[in-house]
């Protein structure tokens, strides 16, 4: 396998030198006037104007210089002081100039910075390779499920030497969001930032498009949790045979472990660097972050308690019978949701239910989270929010969400586009001082991994199976508050997004730790 080109360019030597020695050498043999001209500090005396001066004008300048230096000829110390000042000024300018040269060698392209507007993109040269065909994909699921799948597909396309077509996003899921790739991600940046690895096109070339329109498009779902051998041995021959292969699903199609390191690193590069949100999404997200940070530290709470989440999971802790009937009816109304009869208590005891808003409140208090901290709700509409959020609001009065931080008109372009709204929450969660998810969904997993990648920002992953036992014991009086709080704190020691080895289950990649939660091969400290 060809070695990946990912990585920081070797710029240490350039940084140590500070400036190009050849340029310094050439500066050293110039006259002071030539140096000043070279550095562009001659003000209004541009080269053209200097050339336009007549001999008489030059004579006047010489006379003026003579007057400056002879007027105080009686005081040699004044002359030397002026010379020293000029000399120091000159070398200050040279140092600034050299720093500018050094900055050119900084590897800004691979440096992640969420303030993308501050960086002028410098795209790498295009990779030349023998094209084996074209890969089209239809990404399935919600925003973050699709995001992870896209990263996998780009890595697969690169190492099969095929051209990748910008993905089609799922518009048929429960959320019924019509957004396409270009509505959420900066498509031009996505294409250009990866052009040294893989060729990406917005659509098939006309000749290939006509071919699949007049004949047929070979479509298939790749096998879940496959390694790269599957794609080399099974998929590549099909692409070569048909010219174009269309994947109908992208979620969890690549294993977590046992993947070549260069492939793993490319997955990271796509996810953390190439998949940049569109400027409108980023601008509003940055505004929300700025407002929050101006007010003080903030915790982003990914509270998975939307109606669809509760209905499809069958987790109805704290709901009355009328609410349980309403949620059950919703679950039965969607035929694609296969699990209909669900034992809520059993599922909750196994840690498979999201914590309720009331349970989440108890856990945050037990962890001694400052009651005055801003708690940003990174979620959709909470089910029965007026009733269910009351306890959380009392415990943490600085409860905020995007709808309370910016004007309705600013959110209006993203309304009715659940994936675009989720993108705003994703960005804000990345920037939060603390991130706490109440459930281990796709957003929680990707945000946790992204925060690890950015330097192990504090993320508290909750042990729901143990917590619900403690919560029940506290509620029935078996545990006093001090004991409850102590056990919650001790249980979550080390659950803060710190470096850790990813769990490997031989022969069962589905049960291994998720790659995007802990991108171990891409972490500097690993």
Coordinates of C-alpha atoms in Angstrom, one line a residue:
X1 CA 0.0 0.0 0.0
X2 CA 1.3 3.4 -0.9
X3 CA 2.2 5.4 2.1
X4 CA -0.1 8.3 3.1
X5 CA 1.0 11.8 2.6
X6 CA -0.8 13.1 5.7
X7 CA 1.2 14.9 8.4
X8 CA 2.8 18.1 9.2
X9 CA 5.4 19.4 6.8
X10 CA 8.9 19.5 8.2
X11 CA 9.3 23.1 9.1
X12 CA 11.3 22.9 12.3
X13 CA 14.6 23.9 10.6
X14 CA 12.9 26.8 8.9
X15 CA 11.5 28.0 12.2
X16 CA 14.9 27.7 14.0
X17 CA 16.6 29.8 11.3
X18 CA 13.9 32.4 11.6
X19 CA 14.8 33.7 8.1
X20 CA 16.4 32.6 4.9
X21 CA 20.2 32.9 5.3
X22 CA 20.7 33.6 1.6
X23 CA 18.3 36.5 1.8
X24 CA 20.1 37.8 4.9
X25 CA 23.4 37.5 3.1
X26 CA 22.1 39.5 0.1
X27 CA 20.8 42.1 2.5
X28 CA 24.2 42.4 4.2
X29 CA 25.9 43.6 1.0
X30 CA 23.3 46.1 0.1
X31 CA 23.6 49.8 0.8
X32 CA 21.2 51.2 3.5
X33 CA 19.1 52.8 0.8
X34 CA 18.8 49.6 -1.1
X35 CA 17.8 47.7 2.1
X36 CA 15.2 50.3 2.9
X37 CA 13.9 50.0 -0.7
X38 CA 13.9 46.2 -0.5
X39 CA 11.9 46.3 2.7
X40 CA 9.4 48.7 1.3
X41 CA 9.8 51.5 3.9
X42 CA 10.8 54.3 1.6
X43 CA 7.3 55.7 2.0
X44 CA 6.4 57.9 -0.9
X45 CA 9.8 57.4 -2.5
X46 CA 8.9 54.4 -4.6
X47 CA 11.3 53.0 -7.1
X48 CA 9.6 54.7 -10.0
X49 CA 9.8 58.1 -8.3
X50 CA 13.4 57.6 -7.4
X51 CA 14.2 56.8 -11.0
X52 CA 12.4 59.9 -12.1
X53 CA 14.5 62.3 -10.0
X54 CA 16.7 64.5 -12.1
X55 CA 20.4 65.0 -11.4
X56 CA 19.6 68.3 -9.9
X57 CA 17.0 66.8 -7.6
X58 CA 19.5 64.2 -6.5
X59 CA 22.0 66.9 -5.8
X60 CA 19.4 68.6 -3.6
X61 CA 18.9 65.4 -1.7
X62 CA 22.6 65.0 -1.2
X63 CA 22.8 68.6 0.0
X64 CA 20.0 68.0 2.4
X65 CA 21.8 64.9 3.8
X66 CA 25.0 67.0 4.1
X67 CA 23.1 69.6 6.1
X68 CA 21.7 67.1 8.5
X69 CA 25.0 65.5 9.3
X70 CA 27.2 68.7 9.2
X71 CA 24.9 71.0 11.1
X72 CA 26.0 69.5 14.3
X73 CA 29.5 68.5 13.3
X74 CA 30.9 70.1 16.4
X75 CA 29.2 67.4 18.4
X76 CA 30.6 64.0 17.4
X77 CA 28.5 62.3 20.1
X78 CA 25.2 63.5 18.5
X79 CA 26.3 62.1 15.1
X80 CA 27.1 58.7 16.6
X81 CA 23.9 58.7 18.6
X82 CA 22.0 59.3 15.3
X83 CA 23.9 56.5 13.6
X84 CA 23.3 54.0 16.4
X85 CA 19.5 54.9 16.3
X86 CA 19.4 54.4 12.6
X87 CA 21.3 51.1 12.8
X88 CA 18.9 49.8 15.5
X89 CA 15.9 50.8 13.5
X90 CA 17.3 49.1 10.4
X91 CA 17.9 45.8 12.2
X92 CA 14.5 45.9 13.9
X93 CA 13.0 46.2 10.4
X94 CA 15.1 43.3 9.2
X95 CA 14.0 41.1 12.1
X96 CA 10.4 41.8 11.3
X97 CA 11.0 41.0 7.7
X98 CA 12.7 37.7 8.6
X99 CA 9.8 36.7 10.9
X100 CA 7.5 37.2 7.9
X101 CA 9.7 34.8 5.9
X102 CA 9.6 32.3 8.8
X103 CA 5.8 32.5 8.9
X104 CA 5.6 31.2 5.3
X105 CA 7.0 27.9 6.5
X106 CA 4.3 27.3 9.2
X107 CA 2.2 24.2 8.4
X108 CA -1.1 26.1 8.7
X109 CA -2.9 23.7 6.4
X110 CA -2.9 20.9 8.8
X111 CA -3.5 23.0 11.9
X112 CA -7.1 22.7 13.1
X113 CA -8.6 26.1 14.0
X114 CA -12.4 26.5 14.4
X115 CA -12.0 30.2 13.4
X116 CA -11.7 29.4 9.7
X117 CA -12.3 32.9 8.7
X118 CA -8.9 33.9 10.2
X119 CA -7.1 31.4 7.9
X120 CA -6.6 32.0 4.2
X121 CA -6.7 28.5 2.7
X122 CA -3.5 27.3 1.0
X123 CA -4.5 24.1 -0.8
X124 CA -2.0 21.3 -1.5
X125 CA -1.0 20.3 -5.1
X126 CA -3.3 17.8 -6.8
X127 CA -2.4 14.2 -6.6
X128 CA -1.9 12.5 -10.0
X129 CA -3.0 8.8 -10.1
X130 CA -4.4 6.2 -12.5
X131 CA -8.2 6.4 -12.0
X132 CA -9.8 3.0 -11.4
X133 CA -13.4 4.3 -11.7
X134 CA -16.0 6.3 -9.7
X135 CA -17.6 5.8 -6.3
X136 CA -21.0 7.3 -5.5
X137 CA -22.5 7.1 -2.1
X138 CA -25.9 7.7 -0.4
X139 CA -25.2 8.5 3.2
X140 CA -27.8 7.3 5.7
X141 CA -28.9 8.5 9.1
X142 CA -28.6 11.7 11.0
X143 CA -25.9 14.4 10.5
X144 CA -23.2 12.8 12.6
X145 CA -23.9 9.2 11.4
X146 CA -23.6 10.5 7.8
X147 CA -20.5 12.5 8.7
X148 CA -18.6 9.5 10.0
X149 CA -19.7 7.4 6.9
X150 CA -18.5 10.1 4.5
X151 CA -15.0 10.1 6.2
X152 CA -14.8 6.3 5.8
X153 CA -15.9 6.5 2.1
X154 CA -13.3 9.2 1.3
X155 CA -10.5 7.0 2.8
X156 CA -11.8 3.9 0.9
X157 CA -11.9 5.9 -2.4
X158 CA -8.4 7.2 -1.9
X159 CA -6.8 3.7 -1.4
X160 CA -8.8 2.1 -4.2
X161 CA -7.6 4.9 -6.5
X162 CA -11.1 5.9 -7.5
X163 CA -12.7 9.2 -8.0
X164 CA -15.2 10.1 -5.2
X165 CA -18.4 11.9 -6.0
X166 CA -19.8 14.4 -3.5
X167 CA -22.2 12.3 -1.3
X168 CA -26.0 12.4 -1.5
X169 CA -27.4 13.0 2.0
X170 CA -30.4 11.1 3.5
X171 CA -33.6 13.0 3.0
X172 CA -35.9 10.0 3.9
X173 CA -35.1 9.6 7.6
X174 CA -37.5 10.5 10.4
X175 CA -36.2 14.1 10.4
X176 CA -37.2 14.6 6.8
X177 CA -34.5 17.2 6.2
X178 CA -34.0 18.2 2.6
X179 CA -30.5 19.5 3.2
X180 CA -27.8 18.3 0.8
X181 CA -24.0 18.2 1.3
X182 CA -23.5 21.8 0.0
X183 CA -26.1 23.1 2.5
X184 CA -24.2 21.8 5.5
X185 CA -20.5 21.5 4.5
X186 CA -18.3 23.9 2.5
X187 CA -18.1 21.7 -0.6
X188 CA -15.4 23.6 -2.4
X189 CA -13.1 23.5 0.6
X190 CA -13.9 19.8 1.0
X191 CA -12.8 19.1 -2.6
X192 CA -9.7 21.3 -2.6
X193 CA -8.3 20.5 0.8
X194 CA -8.1 16.8 0.0
X195 CA -6.9 17.1 -3.6
X196 CA -3.4 15.8 -2.7
X197 CA -5.1 12.5 -1.6
X198 CA -8.2 11.9 -3.6
X199 CA -10.0 13.3 -6.6
X200 CA -13.5 14.5 -5.6
X201 CA -16.0 15.7 -8.1
X202 CA -19.4 17.4 -7.5
X203 CA -21.0 15.0 -10.1
X204 CA -20.1 12.3 -12.5
X205 CA -18.4 13.5 -15.8
X206 CA -21.0 13.8 -18.6
X207 CA -19.9 10.6 -20.4
X208 CA -20.2 8.5 -17.2
X209 CA -23.5 10.1 -16.3
X210 CA -24.9 9.2 -19.8
X211 CA -23.6 5.7 -19.4
X212 CA -25.5 5.0 -16.2
X213 CA -28.6 6.7 -17.4
X214 CA -28.8 4.6 -20.6
X215 CA -27.7 1.4 -19.0
X216 CA -27.8 0.9 -15.3
X217 CA -26.1 1.9 -12.1
X218 CA -24.6 -0.9 -10.0
X219 CA -25.8 -0.3 -6.5
X220 CA -25.1 -2.2 -3.3
X221 CA -24.6 -1.8 0.5
X222 CA -21.0 -2.7 1.5
X223 CA -20.7 -5.2 4.3
X224 CA -20.6 -3.6 7.7
X225 CA -17.4 -3.4 9.8
X226 CA -15.2 -4.5 6.9
X227 CA -11.5 -4.1 6.7
X228 CA -9.6 -2.7 3.7
X229 CA -9.0 -6.2 2.3
X230 CA -12.7 -6.5 1.6
X231 CA -12.6 -3.3 -0.4
X232 CA -9.5 -4.4 -2.3
X233 CA -10.7 -7.9 -3.1
X234 CA -14.4 -7.4 -3.5
X235 CA -15.3 -3.8 -4.2
X236 CA -12.4 -2.7 -6.5
X237 CA -13.0 -5.5 -9.1
X238 CA -16.6 -4.4 -9.3
X239 CA -15.7 -0.8 -9.8
X240 CA -13.3 -1.8 -12.6
X241 CA -16.0 -3.9 -14.2
X242 CA -18.8 -1.4 -14.0
X243 CA -16.9 1.9 -14.1
X244 CA -19.2 3.3 -11.3
X245 CA -20.4 1.7 -8.1
X246 CA -23.0 3.2 -5.9
X247 CA -23.1 2.5 -2.1
X248 CA -26.6 2.7 -0.8
X249 CA -25.4 2.9 2.8
X250 CA -22.3 4.4 4.4
X251 CA -22.8 3.9 8.2
X252 CA -20.3 1.6 10.0
X253 CA -18.9 0.1 6.8
X254 CA -15.3 0.3 7.9
X255 CA -13.9 -1.5 11.0
X256 CA -12.5 0.4 14.0
X257 CA -9.3 -1.6 14.4
X258 CA -7.0 -3.6 12.2
X259 CA -7.0 -0.8 9.6
X260 CA -3.6 0.5 8.2
X261 CA -2.4 3.6 10.0
X262 CA -2.4 5.8 6.9
X263 CA -6.1 5.0 6.3
X264 CA -6.9 5.9 10.0
X265 CA -5.0 9.2 9.7
X266 CA -6.9 10.0 6.5
X267 CA -10.2 9.3 8.3
X268 CA -9.2 11.9 10.9
X269 CA -8.0 14.4 8.3
X270 CA -11.4 14.3 6.5
X271 CA -13.4 14.5 9.7
X272 CA -11.5 17.2 11.6
X273 CA -10.1 19.3 8.8
X274 CA -11.9 18.8 5.5
X275 CA -15.5 18.7 6.7
X276 CA -15.9 22.4 7.4
X277 CA -19.4 23.7 7.9
X278 CA -20.7 26.3 5.4
X279 CA -19.9 30.0 6.2
X280 CA -23.5 30.8 7.3
X281 CA -23.5 28.0 9.8
X282 CA -20.0 28.8 11.1
X283 CA -20.7 32.5 11.4
X284 CA -23.8 32.0 13.5
X285 CA -22.1 29.2 15.6
X286 CA -19.2 31.5 16.3
X287 CA -21.5 34.2 17.3
X288 CA -23.3 31.9 19.8
X289 CA -19.9 30.8 21.2
X290 CA -18.7 34.4 21.5
X291 CA -21.9 35.4 23.4
X292 CA -21.5 32.5 25.8
X293 CA -17.8 33.1 26.4
X294 CA -18.3 36.8 27.1
X295 CA -20.6 35.8 29.9
X296 CA -18.2 33.2 31.4
X297 CA -17.6 29.5 31.2
X298 CA -20.3 27.2 29.8
X299 CA -21.2 23.5 29.8
X300 CA -22.7 22.0 26.7
X301 CA -25.3 19.4 27.7
X302 CA -26.3 17.1 24.8
X303 CA -29.7 16.2 26.4
X304 CA -31.2 13.4 24.3
X305 CA -34.8 13.7 25.4
X306 CA -36.6 14.7 22.2
X307 CA -40.0 13.0 21.5
X308 CA -38.7 10.7 18.7
X309 CA -35.7 9.6 20.9
X310 CA -38.0 8.6 23.8
X311 CA -40.6 7.0 21.5
X312 CA -38.2 4.9 19.5
X313 CA -36.0 3.9 22.4
X314 CA -39.1 2.9 24.5
X315 CA -37.5 4.6 27.5
X316 CA -40.4 6.2 29.4
X317 CA -38.9 6.7 32.9
X318 CA -40.9 9.5 34.6
X319 CA -43.7 9.5 32.0
X320 CA -47.4 9.1 33.0
X321 CA -49.7 6.6 31.3
X322 CA -51.0 9.2 28.8
X323 CA -47.5 10.1 27.7
X324 CA -46.5 6.4 27.4
X325 CA -49.5 5.7 25.2
X326 CA -48.6 8.7 23.0
X327 CA -45.0 7.6 22.7
X328 CA -46.0 4.0 21.9
X329 CA -48.4 5.2 19.2
X330 CA -45.6 7.2 17.6
X331 CA -43.3 4.1 17.6
X332 CA -46.0 2.0 15.9
X333 CA -46.7 4.7 13.3
X334 CA -43.3 4.3 11.7
X335 CA -43.0 0.9 10.0
X336 CA -39.3 1.1 9.5
X337 CA -38.7 1.0 13.2
X338 CA -38.6 -2.7 13.9
X339 CA -38.6 -2.8 17.7
X340 CA -42.2 -2.2 18.9
X341 CA -42.7 -3.9 22.2
X342 CA -40.0 -2.6 24.6
X343 CA -39.5 -3.3 28.3
X344 CA -38.5 0.2 29.5
X345 CA -37.4 -0.8 33.0
X346 CA -35.2 -3.6 31.8
X347 CA -33.6 -1.4 29.1
X348 CA -33.0 1.4 31.6
X349 CA -31.4 -1.0 34.1
X350 CA -28.9 -2.1 31.3
X351 CA -27.9 1.5 30.8
X352 CA -29.5 1.6 27.3
X353 CA -31.7 4.6 28.0
X354 CA -30.8 8.3 27.9
X355 CA -30.9 9.9 31.3
X356 CA -34.0 11.9 31.9
X357 CA -33.6 15.7 32.6
X358 CA -34.3 15.0 36.3
X359 CA -31.7 12.2 36.5
X360 CA -29.2 14.4 34.6
X361 CA -29.7 17.2 37.1
X362 CA -28.9 14.9 40.0
X363 CA -25.7 13.7 38.3
X364 CA -24.4 17.2 37.5
X365 CA -25.1 18.3 41.1
X366 CA -23.3 15.2 42.5
X367 CA -20.3 16.0 40.3
X368 CA -20.2 19.4 42.0
X369 CA -20.7 21.3 38.7
X370 CA -20.9 25.0 39.6
X371 CA -24.7 25.9 39.8
X372 CA -23.9 29.3 38.2
X373 CA -22.3 27.9 35.1
X374 CA -24.1 28.4 31.8
X375 CA -25.7 25.2 30.7
X376 CA -26.2 25.2 26.9
X377 CA -28.8 22.7 25.8
X378 CA -27.4 21.1 22.6
X379 CA -30.5 19.3 21.5
X380 CA -33.8 19.6 19.7
X381 CA -37.2 20.2 21.4
X382 CA -37.3 18.4 24.7
X383 CA -40.3 16.2 25.2
X384 CA -42.8 17.9 27.6
X385 CA -40.1 20.5 28.3
X386 CA -42.1 22.8 30.6
X387 CA -42.6 19.9 33.0
X388 CA -39.4 17.9 32.5
X389 CA -36.9 20.8 32.5
X390 CA -38.2 22.4 35.6
X391 CA -35.8 20.6 38.0
X392 CA -32.8 21.3 35.8
X393 CA -33.7 25.0 35.5
X394 CA -34.0 25.3 39.3
X395 CA -30.6 23.7 39.9
X396 CA -28.9 25.6 37.0
X397 CA -30.7 28.9 36.5
X398 CA -28.3 29.9 33.7
X399 CA -29.9 27.5 31.3
X400 CA -29.6 28.6 27.6
X401 CA -30.1 27.4 24.1
X402 CA -29.5 28.8 20.7
X403 CA -33.0 30.1 20.5
X404 CA -32.5 32.3 23.5
X405 CA -29.0 33.6 22.5
X406 CA -29.7 35.0 19.0
X407 CA -32.5 36.6 17.2
X408 CA -35.2 34.4 15.6
X409 CA -34.4 36.0 12.3
X410 CA -30.8 34.7 12.5
X411 CA -32.0 31.1 13.1
X412 CA -34.8 31.4 10.5
X413 CA -32.6 30.1 7.5
X414 CA -31.9 26.9 9.5
X415 CA -35.3 26.2 10.8
X416 CA -37.0 23.0 9.5
X417 CA -33.5 21.8 8.6
X418 CA -32.6 19.5 11.6
X419 CA -29.2 18.6 10.3
X420 CA -28.2 22.3 9.9
X421 CA -29.5 23.0 13.5
X422 CA -27.5 20.0 14.7
X423 CA -24.4 21.4 13.0
X424 CA -24.8 24.6 15.1
X425 CA -24.9 22.5 18.3
X426 CA -22.0 20.4 17.2
X427 CA -19.8 23.5 16.7
X428 CA -20.8 25.1 20.0
X429 CA -20.2 21.7 21.8
X430 CA -16.7 21.5 20.4
X431 CA -15.9 24.9 21.9
X432 CA -17.6 24.4 25.3
X433 CA -15.6 24.3 28.5
X434 CA -17.3 21.0 29.5
X435 CA -19.2 18.6 27.3
X436 CA -21.7 16.2 28.9
X437 CA -23.9 13.9 26.8
X438 CA -26.8 12.2 28.5
X439 CA -26.7 9.3 25.9
X440 CA -24.1 7.7 23.7
X441 CA -25.5 8.6 20.3
X442 CA -23.6 9.6 17.2
X443 CA -23.2 13.2 18.0
X444 CA -21.9 12.4 21.5
X445 CA -19.4 10.0 20.1
X446 CA -18.1 12.4 17.4
X447 CA -18.0 15.4 19.6
X448 CA -16.0 13.4 22.3
X449 CA -13.5 12.3 19.6
X450 CA -13.2 15.8 18.2
X451 CA -12.5 17.2 21.6
X452 CA -9.9 14.5 22.2
X453 CA -8.3 15.4 18.9
X454 CA -8.1 19.1 19.9
X455 CA -6.2 18.4 23.1
X456 CA -8.4 16.4 25.4
X457 CA -10.9 19.0 26.3
X458 CA -13.0 18.1 29.3
X459 CA -15.8 15.6 28.3
X460 CA -17.7 13.7 31.0
X461 CA -19.0 10.4 29.6
X462 CA -21.7 9.1 32.0
X463 CA -21.9 5.4 33.1
X464 CA -25.6 5.2 32.8
X465 CA -25.9 1.6 33.9
X466 CA -24.3 2.3 37.3
X467 CA -25.8 5.8 37.6
X468 CA -29.5 4.6 37.4
X469 CA -28.8 2.1 40.2
X470 CA -27.3 4.9 42.4
X471 CA -30.2 7.3 41.5
X472 CA -32.8 4.7 42.5
X473 CA -30.9 4.0 45.8
X474 CA -30.8 7.7 46.5
X475 CA -34.5 8.2 45.8
X476 CA -35.6 5.3 48.0
X477 CA -33.4 6.5 50.9
X478 CA -30.8 3.8 50.7
X479 CA -28.0 6.3 50.0
X480 CA -27.6 9.7 51.6
X481 CA -26.6 12.6 49.4
X482 CA -22.9 12.6 50.6
X483 CA -22.6 8.9 49.7
X484 CA -24.4 9.3 46.4
X485 CA -22.2 12.3 45.4
X486 CA -19.0 10.5 46.4
X487 CA -19.9 7.4 44.4
X488 CA -20.8 9.4 41.4
X489 CA -17.5 11.3 41.5
X490 CA -15.4 8.2 42.0
X491 CA -17.2 6.3 39.2
X492 CA -16.4 9.1 36.7
X493 CA -12.7 9.6 37.6
X494 CA -10.9 9.3 34.3
X495 CA -14.1 9.7 32.3
X496 CA -13.1 13.1 31.0
X497 CA -11.9 12.5 27.5
X498 CA -8.3 11.7 28.5
X499 CA -6.0 9.6 26.3
X500 CA -6.9 5.9 26.4
X501 CA -6.3 2.8 24.3
X502 CA -9.2 1.7 22.1
X503 CA -10.8 -1.6 23.1
X504 CA -10.2 -4.4 20.6
X505 CA -12.5 -7.4 20.5
X506 CA -11.0 -10.0 18.1
X507 CA -13.4 -11.1 15.4
X508 CA -16.1 -8.7 16.6
X509 CA -15.3 -5.2 15.3
X510 CA -18.9 -4.1 16.0
X511 CA -18.2 -4.3 19.7
X512 CA -14.9 -2.5 19.6
X513 CA -14.6 1.1 20.8
X514 CA -15.8 3.4 18.1
X515 CA -12.9 4.9 16.1
X516 CA -14.3 8.4 15.9
X517 CA -14.8 8.5 19.7
X518 CA -11.1 7.7 20.3
X519 CA -9.1 8.4 17.1
X520 CA -6.0 7.0 18.8
X521 CA -3.7 6.8 15.8
X522 CA -4.2 10.5 15.1
X523 CA -3.5 11.8 18.6
X524 CA -0.1 13.5 19.1
X525 CA 0.3 12.0 22.6
X526 CA -0.5 8.4 21.6

